[in-house]
Each structure stands twice: as structure tokens, then as C-alpha cells.
PDB file of C-alpha atoms in Angstrom:
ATOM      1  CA  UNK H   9       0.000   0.000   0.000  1.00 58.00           C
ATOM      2  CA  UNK H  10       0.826   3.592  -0.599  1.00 89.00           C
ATOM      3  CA  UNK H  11       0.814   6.660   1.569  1.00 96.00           C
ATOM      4  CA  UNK H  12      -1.591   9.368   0.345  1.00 96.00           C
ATOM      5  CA  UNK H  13      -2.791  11.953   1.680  1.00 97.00           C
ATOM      6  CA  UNK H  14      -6.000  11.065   4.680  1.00 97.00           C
ATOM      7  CA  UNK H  15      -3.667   8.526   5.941  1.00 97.00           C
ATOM      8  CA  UNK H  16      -2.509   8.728   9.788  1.00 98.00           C
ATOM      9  CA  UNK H  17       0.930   8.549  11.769  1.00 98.00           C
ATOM     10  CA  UNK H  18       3.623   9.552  13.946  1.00 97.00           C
ATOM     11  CA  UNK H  19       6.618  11.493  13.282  1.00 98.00           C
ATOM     12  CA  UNK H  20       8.894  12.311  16.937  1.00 98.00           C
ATOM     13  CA  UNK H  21      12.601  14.064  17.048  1.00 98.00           C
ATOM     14  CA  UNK H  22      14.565  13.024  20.106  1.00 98.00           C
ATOM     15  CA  UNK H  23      18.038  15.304  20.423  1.00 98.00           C
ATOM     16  CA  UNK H  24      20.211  12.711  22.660  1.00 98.00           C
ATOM     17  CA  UNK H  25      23.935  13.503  23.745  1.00 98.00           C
ATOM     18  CA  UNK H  26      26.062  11.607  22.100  1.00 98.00           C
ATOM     19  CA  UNK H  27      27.438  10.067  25.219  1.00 98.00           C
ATOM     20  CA  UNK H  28      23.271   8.682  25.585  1.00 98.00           C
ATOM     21  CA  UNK H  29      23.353   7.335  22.334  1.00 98.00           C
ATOM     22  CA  UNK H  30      23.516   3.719  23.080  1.00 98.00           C
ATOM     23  CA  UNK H  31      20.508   4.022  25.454  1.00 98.00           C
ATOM     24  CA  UNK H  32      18.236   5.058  22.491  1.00 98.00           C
ATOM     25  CA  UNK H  33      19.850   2.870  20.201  1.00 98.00           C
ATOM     26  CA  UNK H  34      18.602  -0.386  22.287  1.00 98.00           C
ATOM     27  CA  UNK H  35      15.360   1.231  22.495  1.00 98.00           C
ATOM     28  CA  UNK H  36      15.393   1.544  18.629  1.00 98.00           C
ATOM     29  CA  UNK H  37      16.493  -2.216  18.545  1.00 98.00           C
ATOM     30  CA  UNK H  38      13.620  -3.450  20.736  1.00 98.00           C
ATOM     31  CA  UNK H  39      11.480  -0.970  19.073  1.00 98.00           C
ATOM     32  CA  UNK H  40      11.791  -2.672  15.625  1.00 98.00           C
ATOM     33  CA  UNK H  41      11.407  -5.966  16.829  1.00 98.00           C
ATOM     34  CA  UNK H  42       8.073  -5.266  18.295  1.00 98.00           C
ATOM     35  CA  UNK H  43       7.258  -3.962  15.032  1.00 98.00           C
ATOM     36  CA  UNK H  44       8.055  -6.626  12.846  1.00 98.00           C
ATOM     37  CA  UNK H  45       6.249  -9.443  15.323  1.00 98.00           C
ATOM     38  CA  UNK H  46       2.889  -7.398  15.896  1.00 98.00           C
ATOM     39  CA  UNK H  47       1.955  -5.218  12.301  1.00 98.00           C
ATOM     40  CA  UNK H  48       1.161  -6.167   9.294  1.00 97.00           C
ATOM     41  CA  UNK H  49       2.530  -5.001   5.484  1.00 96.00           C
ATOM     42  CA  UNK H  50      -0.689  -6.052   3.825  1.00 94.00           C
ATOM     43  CA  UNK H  51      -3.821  -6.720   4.646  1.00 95.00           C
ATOM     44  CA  UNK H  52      -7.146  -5.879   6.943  1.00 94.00           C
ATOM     45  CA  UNK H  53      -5.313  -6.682  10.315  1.00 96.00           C
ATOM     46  CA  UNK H  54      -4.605  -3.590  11.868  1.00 97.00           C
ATOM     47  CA  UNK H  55      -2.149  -2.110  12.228  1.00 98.00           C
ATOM     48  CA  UNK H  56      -0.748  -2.185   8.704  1.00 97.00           C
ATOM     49  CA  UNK H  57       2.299  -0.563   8.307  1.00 98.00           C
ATOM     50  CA  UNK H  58       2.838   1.763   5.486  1.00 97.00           C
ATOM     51  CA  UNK H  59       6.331   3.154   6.627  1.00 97.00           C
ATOM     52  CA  UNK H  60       8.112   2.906   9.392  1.00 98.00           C
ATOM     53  CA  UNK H  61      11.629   4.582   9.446  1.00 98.00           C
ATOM     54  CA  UNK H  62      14.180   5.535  12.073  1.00 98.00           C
ATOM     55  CA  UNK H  63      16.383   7.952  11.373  1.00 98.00           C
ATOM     56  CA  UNK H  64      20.071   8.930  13.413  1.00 98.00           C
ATOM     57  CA  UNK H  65      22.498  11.850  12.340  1.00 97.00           C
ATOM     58  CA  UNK H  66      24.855  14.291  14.017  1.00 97.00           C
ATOM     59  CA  UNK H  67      23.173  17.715  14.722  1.00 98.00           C
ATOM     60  CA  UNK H  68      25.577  19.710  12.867  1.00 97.00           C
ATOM     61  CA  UNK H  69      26.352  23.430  14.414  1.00 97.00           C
ATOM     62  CA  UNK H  70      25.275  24.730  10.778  1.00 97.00           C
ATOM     63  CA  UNK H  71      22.883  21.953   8.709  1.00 94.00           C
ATOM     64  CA  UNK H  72      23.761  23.807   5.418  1.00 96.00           C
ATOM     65  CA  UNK H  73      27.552  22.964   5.924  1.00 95.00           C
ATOM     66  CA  UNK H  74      28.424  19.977   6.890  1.00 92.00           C
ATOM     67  CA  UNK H  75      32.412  21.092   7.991  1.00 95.00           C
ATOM     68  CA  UNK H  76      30.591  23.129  10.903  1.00 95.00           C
ATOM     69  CA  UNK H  77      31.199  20.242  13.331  1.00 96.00           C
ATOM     70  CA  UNK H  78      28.227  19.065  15.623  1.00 97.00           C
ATOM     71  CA  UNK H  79      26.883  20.427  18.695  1.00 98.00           C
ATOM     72  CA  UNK H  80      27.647  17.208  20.748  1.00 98.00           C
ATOM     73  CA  UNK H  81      24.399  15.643  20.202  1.00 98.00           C
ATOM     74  CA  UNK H  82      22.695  12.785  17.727  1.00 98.00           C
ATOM     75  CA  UNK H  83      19.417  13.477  16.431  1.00 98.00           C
ATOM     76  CA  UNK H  84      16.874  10.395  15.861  1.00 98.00           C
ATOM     77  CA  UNK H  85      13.409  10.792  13.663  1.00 98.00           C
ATOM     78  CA  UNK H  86      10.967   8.215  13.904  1.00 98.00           C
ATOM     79  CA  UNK H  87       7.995   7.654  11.198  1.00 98.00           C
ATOM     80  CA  UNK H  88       5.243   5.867  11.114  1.00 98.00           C
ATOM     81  CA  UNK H  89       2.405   5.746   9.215  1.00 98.00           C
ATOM     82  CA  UNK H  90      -0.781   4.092   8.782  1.00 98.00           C
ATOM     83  CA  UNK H  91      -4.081   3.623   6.842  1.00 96.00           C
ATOM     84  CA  UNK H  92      -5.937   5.587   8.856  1.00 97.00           C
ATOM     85  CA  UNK H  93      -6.566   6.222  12.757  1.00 97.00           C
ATOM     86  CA  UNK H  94      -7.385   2.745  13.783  1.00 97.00           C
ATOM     87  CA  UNK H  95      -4.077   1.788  12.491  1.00 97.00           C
ATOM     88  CA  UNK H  96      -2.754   4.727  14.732  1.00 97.00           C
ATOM     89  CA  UNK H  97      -4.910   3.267  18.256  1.00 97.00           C
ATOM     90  CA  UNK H  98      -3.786  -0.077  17.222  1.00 98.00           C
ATOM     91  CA  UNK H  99      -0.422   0.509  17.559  1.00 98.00           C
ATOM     92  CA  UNK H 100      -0.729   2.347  20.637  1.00 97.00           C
ATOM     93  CA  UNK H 101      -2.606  -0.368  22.443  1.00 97.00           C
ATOM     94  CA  UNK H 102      -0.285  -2.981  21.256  1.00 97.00           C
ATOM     95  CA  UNK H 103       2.822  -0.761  22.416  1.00 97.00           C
ATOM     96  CA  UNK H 104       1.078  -0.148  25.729  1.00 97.00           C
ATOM     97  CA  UNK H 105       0.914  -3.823  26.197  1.00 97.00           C
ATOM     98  CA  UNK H 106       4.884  -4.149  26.446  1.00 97.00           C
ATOM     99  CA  UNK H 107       4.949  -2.590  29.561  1.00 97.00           C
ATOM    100  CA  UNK H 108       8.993  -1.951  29.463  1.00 97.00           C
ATOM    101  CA  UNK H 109       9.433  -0.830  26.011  1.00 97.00           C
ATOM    102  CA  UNK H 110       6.523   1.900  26.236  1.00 97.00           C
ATOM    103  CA  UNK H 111       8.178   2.505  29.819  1.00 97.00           C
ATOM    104  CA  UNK H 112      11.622   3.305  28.273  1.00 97.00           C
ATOM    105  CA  UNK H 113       9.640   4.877  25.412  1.00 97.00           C
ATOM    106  CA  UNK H 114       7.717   7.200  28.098  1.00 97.00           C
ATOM    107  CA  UNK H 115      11.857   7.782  29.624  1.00 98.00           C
ATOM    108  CA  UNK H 116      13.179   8.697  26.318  1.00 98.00           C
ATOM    109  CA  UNK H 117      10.400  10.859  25.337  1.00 98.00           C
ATOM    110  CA  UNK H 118      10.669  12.730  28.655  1.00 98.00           C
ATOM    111  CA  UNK H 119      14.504  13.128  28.329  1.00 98.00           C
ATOM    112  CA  UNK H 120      15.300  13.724  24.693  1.00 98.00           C
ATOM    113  CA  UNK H 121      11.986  14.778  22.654  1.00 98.00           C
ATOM    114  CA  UNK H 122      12.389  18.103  20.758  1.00 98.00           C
ATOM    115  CA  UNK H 123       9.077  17.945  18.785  1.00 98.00           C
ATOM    116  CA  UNK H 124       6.397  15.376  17.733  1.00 97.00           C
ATOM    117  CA  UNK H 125       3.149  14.701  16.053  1.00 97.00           C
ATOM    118  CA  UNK H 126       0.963  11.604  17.453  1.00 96.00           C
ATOM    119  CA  UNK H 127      -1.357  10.208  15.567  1.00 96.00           C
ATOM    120  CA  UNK H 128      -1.548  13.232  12.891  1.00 98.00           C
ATOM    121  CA  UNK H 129      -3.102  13.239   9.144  1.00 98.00           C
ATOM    122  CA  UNK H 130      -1.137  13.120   6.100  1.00 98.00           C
ATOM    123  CA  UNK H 131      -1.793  16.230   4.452  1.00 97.00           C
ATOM    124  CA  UNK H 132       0.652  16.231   1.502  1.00 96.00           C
ATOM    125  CA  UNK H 133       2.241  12.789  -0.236  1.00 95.00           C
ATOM    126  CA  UNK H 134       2.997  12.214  -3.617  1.00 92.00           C
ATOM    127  CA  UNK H 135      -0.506  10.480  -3.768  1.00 86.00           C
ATOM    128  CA  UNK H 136      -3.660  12.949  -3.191  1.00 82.00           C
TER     129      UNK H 136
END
């Protein structure tokens, strides 16, 4: 399936130290292995999984030039996105359900989030 526009997700910036990086890192790792044994690619089970896609870079001093050094910190993005907003609740109740994970998710999220949007519409894909 495609993303298009009316479908529903998550996209969260974390801004870690670099000396913290592991910690997020082996959230990330248990992260995608709850994904891959409870969604679905295809299909009418929610929750289908359109994209899901962790990002990790150094925050550079100056983004447009790359020499600028960083500031000391990593930057992870996380997408998801889904069909629609029961894909969205679906997750959520299955990630609730691993009690640790969404406890280290509800640690990181305290410590490192920058900016998020939970459970928000696609407004603009390269599919109206």
C-alpha cells in the first residue's frame, strides 16, 4: 500500500547527547522488533504498516555545511504511518501492552523529545 494523503501517523525528534546514544539505540532495537512481530505489510489486520523509518544523524552546528562540526548531540526521527486512525490506536494499544518498552519509550520521550506529532493526518504525499 501507498501513503496518500487522509492517511494517519507519527513522526517524533529526540536530540540525545552523544554520550546517551547507546541508550536510544537499544530502544530503537527493541522498538523494531516489536514492530516486525505485531503489524502487518498487507492486509485488513490492523495495524498495517505503510512506513516505518528511524532515522540517526549528528546535529551539525550549521545543517547547510556539513564542515561546521556538531553540537555534541545525535538526532533520531521516527515515522510511522498508517491507513488511517485505527491503524494509529492499534499501535498504541499494542505498544502499551509491552509494559517496558513503552516505559523506556515514556523515559526517552521525557529526556530527549524536541518535537512530535501523534497520531496526525497526512496532508501532503505524492498520492492525493
Amino acid at each position: 500500500m501507498n501513503v496518500k494523503n487522509g492517511c494517519y501517523g507519527f513522526h517524533i525528534t529526540f536530540r540525545v547527547p552523544h554520550e546517551e546514544v547507546e541508550r536510544v539505540d537499544d530502544f530503537f532495537a527493541t522498538h523494531q522488533e516489536f514492530m516486525r512481530e505485531t503489524h502487518h505489510l498487507e492486509g485488513d489486520e490492523e495495524p498495517v504498516v505503510l512506513t516505518y523509518a528511524v532515522f540517526r544523524g549528528a546535529e551539525l552546528n550549521d545543517p547547510l555545511d556539513p564542515e561546521s562540526g556538531d553540537t555534541g548531540h545525535t538526532l533520531f526521527g521516527i515515522t510511522e504511518i498508517y491507513r488511517g486512525p485505527d491503524g494509529c490506536q492499534a499501535h498504541m494499544a499494542l505498544g502499551q501492552s509491552r509494559e517496558a518498552m513503552f516505559s523506556d519509550l515514556m523515559g526517552i520521550t521525557q529526556d530527549y523529545m524536541v518535537g512530535g506529532l501523534l497520531g496526525a493526518r497526512v496532508e501532503y504525499s505524492m498520492r492525493s
